[in-house]
mmCIF file with all atom_site columns, C-alpha atoms in Angstrom:
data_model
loop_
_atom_site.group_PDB
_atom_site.id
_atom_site.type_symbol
_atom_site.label_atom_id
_atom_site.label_alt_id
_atom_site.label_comp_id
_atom_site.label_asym_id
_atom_site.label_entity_id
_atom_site.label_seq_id
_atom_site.pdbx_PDB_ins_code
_atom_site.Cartn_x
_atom_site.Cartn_y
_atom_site.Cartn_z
_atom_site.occupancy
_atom_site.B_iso_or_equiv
_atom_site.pdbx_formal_charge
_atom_site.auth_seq_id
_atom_site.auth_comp_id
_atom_site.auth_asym_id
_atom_site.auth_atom_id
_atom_site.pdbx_PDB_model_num
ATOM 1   C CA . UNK A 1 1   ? -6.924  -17.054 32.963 1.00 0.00 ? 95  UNK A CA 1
ATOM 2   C CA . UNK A 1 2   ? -6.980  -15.476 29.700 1.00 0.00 ? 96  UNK A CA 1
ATOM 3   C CA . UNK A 1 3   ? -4.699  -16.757 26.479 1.00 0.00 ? 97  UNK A CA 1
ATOM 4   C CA . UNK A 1 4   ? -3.561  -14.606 23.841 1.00 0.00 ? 98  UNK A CA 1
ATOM 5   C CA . UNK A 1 5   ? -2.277  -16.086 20.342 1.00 0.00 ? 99  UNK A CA 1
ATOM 6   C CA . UNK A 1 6   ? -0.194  -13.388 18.299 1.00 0.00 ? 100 UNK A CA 1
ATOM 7   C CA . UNK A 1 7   ? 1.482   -13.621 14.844 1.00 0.00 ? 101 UNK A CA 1
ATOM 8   C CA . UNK A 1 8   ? 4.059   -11.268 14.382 1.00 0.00 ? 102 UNK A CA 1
ATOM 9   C CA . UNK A 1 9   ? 7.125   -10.945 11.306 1.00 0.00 ? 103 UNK A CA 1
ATOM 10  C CA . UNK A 1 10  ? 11.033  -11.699 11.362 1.00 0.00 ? 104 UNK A CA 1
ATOM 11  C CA . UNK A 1 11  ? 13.384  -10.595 8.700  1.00 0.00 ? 105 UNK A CA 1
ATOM 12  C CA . UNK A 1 12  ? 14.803  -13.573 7.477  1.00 0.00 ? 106 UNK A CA 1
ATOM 13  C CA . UNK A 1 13  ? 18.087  -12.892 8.249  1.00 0.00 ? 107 UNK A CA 1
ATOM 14  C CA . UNK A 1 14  ? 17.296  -12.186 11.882 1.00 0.00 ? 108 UNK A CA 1
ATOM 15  C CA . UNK A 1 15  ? 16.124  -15.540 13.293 1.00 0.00 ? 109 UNK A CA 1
ATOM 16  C CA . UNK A 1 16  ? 19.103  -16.383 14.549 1.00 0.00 ? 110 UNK A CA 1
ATOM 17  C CA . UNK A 1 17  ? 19.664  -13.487 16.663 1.00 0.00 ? 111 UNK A CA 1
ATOM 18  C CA . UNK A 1 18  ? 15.665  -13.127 17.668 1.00 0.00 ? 112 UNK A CA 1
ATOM 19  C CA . UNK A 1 19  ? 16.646  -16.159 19.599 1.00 0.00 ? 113 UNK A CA 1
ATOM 20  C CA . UNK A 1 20  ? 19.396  -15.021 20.748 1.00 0.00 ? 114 UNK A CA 1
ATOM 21  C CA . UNK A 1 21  ? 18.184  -11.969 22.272 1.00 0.00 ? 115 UNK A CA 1
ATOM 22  C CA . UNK A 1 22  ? 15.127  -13.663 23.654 1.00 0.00 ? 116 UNK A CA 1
ATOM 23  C CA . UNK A 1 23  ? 17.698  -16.500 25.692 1.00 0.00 ? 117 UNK A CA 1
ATOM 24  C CA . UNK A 1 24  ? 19.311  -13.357 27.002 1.00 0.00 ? 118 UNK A CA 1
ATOM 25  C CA . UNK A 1 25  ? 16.161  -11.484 27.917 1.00 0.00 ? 119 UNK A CA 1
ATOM 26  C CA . UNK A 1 26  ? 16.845  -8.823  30.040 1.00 0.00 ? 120 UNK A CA 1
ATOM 27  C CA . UNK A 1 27  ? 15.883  -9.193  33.842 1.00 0.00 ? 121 UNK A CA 1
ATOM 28  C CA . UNK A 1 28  ? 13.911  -5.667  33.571 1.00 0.00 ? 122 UNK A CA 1
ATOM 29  C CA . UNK A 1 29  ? 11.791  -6.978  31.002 1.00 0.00 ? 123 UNK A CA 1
ATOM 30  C CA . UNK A 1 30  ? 11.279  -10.504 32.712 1.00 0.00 ? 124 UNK A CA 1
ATOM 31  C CA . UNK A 1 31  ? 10.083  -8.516  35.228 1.00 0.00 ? 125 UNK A CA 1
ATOM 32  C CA . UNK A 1 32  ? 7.825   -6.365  33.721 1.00 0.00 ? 126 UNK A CA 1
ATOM 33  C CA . UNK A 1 33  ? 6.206   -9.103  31.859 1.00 0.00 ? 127 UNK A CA 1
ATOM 34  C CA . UNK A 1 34  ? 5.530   -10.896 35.245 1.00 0.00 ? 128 UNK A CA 1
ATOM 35  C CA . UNK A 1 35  ? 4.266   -7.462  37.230 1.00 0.00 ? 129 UNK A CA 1
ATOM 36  C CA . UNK A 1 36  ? 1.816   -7.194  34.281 1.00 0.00 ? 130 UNK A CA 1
ATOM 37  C CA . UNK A 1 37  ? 0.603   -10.840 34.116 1.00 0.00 ? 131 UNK A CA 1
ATOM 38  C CA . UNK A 1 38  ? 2.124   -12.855 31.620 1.00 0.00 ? 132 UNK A CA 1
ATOM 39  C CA . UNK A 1 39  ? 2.303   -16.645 32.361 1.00 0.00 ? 133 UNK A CA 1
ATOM 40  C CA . UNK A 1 40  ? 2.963   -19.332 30.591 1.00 0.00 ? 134 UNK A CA 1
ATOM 41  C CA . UNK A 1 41  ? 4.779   -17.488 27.556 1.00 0.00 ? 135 UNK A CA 1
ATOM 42  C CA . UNK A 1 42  ? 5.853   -19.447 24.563 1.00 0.00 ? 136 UNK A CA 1
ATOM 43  C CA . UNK A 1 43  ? 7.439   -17.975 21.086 1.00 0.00 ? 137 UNK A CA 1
ATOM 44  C CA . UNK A 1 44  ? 7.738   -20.004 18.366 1.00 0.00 ? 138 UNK A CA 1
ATOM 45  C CA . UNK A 1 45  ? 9.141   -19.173 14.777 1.00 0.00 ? 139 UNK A CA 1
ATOM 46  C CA . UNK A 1 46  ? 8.006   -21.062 11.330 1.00 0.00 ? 140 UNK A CA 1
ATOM 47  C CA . UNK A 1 47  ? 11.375  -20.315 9.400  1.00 0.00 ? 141 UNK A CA 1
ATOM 48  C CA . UNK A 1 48  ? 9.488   -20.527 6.042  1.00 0.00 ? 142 UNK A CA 1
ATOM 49  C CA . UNK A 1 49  ? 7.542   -17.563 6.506  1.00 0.00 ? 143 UNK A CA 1
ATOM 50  C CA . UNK A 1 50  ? 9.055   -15.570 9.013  1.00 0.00 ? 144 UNK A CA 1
ATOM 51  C CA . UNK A 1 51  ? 6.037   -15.281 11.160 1.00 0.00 ? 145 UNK A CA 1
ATOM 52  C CA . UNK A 1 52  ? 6.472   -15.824 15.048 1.00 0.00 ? 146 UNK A CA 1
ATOM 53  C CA . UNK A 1 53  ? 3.219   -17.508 16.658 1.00 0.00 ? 147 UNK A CA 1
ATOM 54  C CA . UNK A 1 54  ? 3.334   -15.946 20.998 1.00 0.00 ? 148 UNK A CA 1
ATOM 55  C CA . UNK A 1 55  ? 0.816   -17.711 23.199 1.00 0.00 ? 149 UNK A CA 1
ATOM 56  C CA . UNK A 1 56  ? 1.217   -16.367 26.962 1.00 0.00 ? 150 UNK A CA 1
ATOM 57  C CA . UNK A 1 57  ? -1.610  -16.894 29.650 1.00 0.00 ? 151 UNK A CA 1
ATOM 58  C CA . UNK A 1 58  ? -2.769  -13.820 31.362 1.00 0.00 ? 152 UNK A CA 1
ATOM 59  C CA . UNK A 1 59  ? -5.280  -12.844 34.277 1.00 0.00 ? 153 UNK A CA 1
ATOM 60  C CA . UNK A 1 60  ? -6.466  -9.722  32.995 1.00 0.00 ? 154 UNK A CA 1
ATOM 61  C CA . UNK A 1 61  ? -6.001  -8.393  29.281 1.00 0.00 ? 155 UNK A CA 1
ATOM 62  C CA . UNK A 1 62  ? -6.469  -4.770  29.720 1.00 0.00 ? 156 UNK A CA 1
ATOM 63  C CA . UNK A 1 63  ? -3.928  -4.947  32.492 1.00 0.00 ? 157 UNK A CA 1
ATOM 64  C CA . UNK A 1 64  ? -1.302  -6.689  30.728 1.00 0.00 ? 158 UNK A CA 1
ATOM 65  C CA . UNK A 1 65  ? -1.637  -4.512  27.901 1.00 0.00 ? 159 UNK A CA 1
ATOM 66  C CA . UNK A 1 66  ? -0.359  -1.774  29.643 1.00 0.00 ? 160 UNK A CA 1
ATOM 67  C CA . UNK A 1 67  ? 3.026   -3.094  29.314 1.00 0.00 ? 161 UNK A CA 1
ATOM 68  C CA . UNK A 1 68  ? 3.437   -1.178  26.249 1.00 0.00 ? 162 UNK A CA 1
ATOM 69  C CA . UNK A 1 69  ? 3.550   1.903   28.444 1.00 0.00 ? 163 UNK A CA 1
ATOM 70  C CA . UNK A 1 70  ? 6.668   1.163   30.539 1.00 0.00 ? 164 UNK A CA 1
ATOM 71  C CA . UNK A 1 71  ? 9.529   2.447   29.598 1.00 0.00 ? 165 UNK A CA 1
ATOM 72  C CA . UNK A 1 72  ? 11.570  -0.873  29.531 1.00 0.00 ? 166 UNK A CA 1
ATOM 73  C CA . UNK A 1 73  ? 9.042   -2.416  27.201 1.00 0.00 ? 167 UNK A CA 1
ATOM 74  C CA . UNK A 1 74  ? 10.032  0.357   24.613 1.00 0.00 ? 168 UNK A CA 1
ATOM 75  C CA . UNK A 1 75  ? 13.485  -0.061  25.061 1.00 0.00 ? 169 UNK A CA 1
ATOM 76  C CA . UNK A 1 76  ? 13.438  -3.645  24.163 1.00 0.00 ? 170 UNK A CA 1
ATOM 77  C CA . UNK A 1 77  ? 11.022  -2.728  21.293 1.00 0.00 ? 171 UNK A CA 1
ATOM 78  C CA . UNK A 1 78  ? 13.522  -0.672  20.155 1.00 0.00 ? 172 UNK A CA 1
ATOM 79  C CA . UNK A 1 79  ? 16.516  -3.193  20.371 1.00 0.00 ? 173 UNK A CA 1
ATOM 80  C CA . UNK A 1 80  ? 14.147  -5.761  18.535 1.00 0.00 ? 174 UNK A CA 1
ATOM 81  C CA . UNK A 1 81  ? 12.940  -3.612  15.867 1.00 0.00 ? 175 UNK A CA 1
ATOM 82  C CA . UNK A 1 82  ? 15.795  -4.150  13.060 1.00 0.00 ? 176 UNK A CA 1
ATOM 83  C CA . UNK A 1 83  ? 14.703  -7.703  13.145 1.00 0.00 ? 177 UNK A CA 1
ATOM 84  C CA . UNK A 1 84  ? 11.148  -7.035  12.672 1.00 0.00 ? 178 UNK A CA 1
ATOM 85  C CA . UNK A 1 85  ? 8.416   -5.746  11.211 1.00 0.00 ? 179 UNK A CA 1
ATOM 86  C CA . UNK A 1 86  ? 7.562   -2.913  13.063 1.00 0.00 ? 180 UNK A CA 1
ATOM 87  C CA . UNK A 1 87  ? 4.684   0.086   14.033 1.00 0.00 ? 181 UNK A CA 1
ATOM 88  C CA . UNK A 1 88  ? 5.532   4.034   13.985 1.00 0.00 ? 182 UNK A CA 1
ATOM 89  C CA . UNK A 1 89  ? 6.000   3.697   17.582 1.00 0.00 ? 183 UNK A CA 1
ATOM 90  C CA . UNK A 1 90  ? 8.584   0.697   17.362 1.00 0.00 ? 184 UNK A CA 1
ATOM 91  C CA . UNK A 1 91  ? 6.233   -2.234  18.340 1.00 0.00 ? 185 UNK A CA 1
ATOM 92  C CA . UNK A 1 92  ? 6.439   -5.095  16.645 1.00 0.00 ? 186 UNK A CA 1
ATOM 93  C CA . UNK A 1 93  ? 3.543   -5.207  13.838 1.00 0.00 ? 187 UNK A CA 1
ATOM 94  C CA . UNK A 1 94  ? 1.126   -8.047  15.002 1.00 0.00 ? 188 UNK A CA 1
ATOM 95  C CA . UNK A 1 95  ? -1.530  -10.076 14.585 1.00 0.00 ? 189 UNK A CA 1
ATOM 96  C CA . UNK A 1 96  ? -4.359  -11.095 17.237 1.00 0.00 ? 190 UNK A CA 1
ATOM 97  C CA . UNK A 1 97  ? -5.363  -14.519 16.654 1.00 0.00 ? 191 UNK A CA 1
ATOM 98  C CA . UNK A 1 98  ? -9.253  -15.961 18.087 1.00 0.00 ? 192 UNK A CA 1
ATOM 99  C CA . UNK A 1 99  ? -8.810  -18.772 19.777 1.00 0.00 ? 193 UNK A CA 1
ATOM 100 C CA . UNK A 1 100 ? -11.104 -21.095 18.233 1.00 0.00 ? 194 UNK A CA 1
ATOM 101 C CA . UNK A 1 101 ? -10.786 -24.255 20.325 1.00 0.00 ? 195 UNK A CA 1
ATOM 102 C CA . UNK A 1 102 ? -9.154  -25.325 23.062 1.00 0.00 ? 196 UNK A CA 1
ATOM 103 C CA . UNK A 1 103 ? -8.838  -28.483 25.686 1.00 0.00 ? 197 UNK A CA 1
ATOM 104 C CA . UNK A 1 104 ? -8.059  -28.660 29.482 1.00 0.00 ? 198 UNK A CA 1
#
């Protein structure tokens, strides 16, 4: 299993309903997220800063990945982006993190 660490930025007048949306995540996009591998998928917020900090547990990278080329992942892209900072293509700007240690 493979785990991914991402950083990605709130508004700061959008935390409120970033959780919101995210308790009410669509059935579509629970789905997708399973069909391409995600496991284990935690969000968490620092509300200082703005920054979100995703961990989710995959099997294969490259295969998850291609999530970003269904059309109900750019849907919800598009329903999150006033809340975030976001790419040409409405997903969410974001940071890969390197996992530097970890323990069983």
């Amino acid at each position: 299993m493979k785990r991914i660490g991402q950083v990605m930025y709130l508004h700061k007048d959008a935390y409120d309903e970033y959780e919101k949306r995210h308790a009410e995540l669509w059935p579509e996009m629970k789905e997708a997220l399973k069909e391409h591998g995600a496991n284990n998928y935690s969000i968490y917020l620092n509300k200082e800063t703005g920054q979100t900090f995703a961990y989710l547990e995959v099997p294969d990278v490259e295969a998850y990945n291609k999530i970003a080329e269904t059309d109900i992942c750019k849907k919800w892209w598009k329903y999150m982006k006033p809340l975030m900072e976001t790419n040409e293509d409405d997903s969410p700007v974001a940071t890969d993190l390197k996992e530097v240690f970890h323990l069983d």
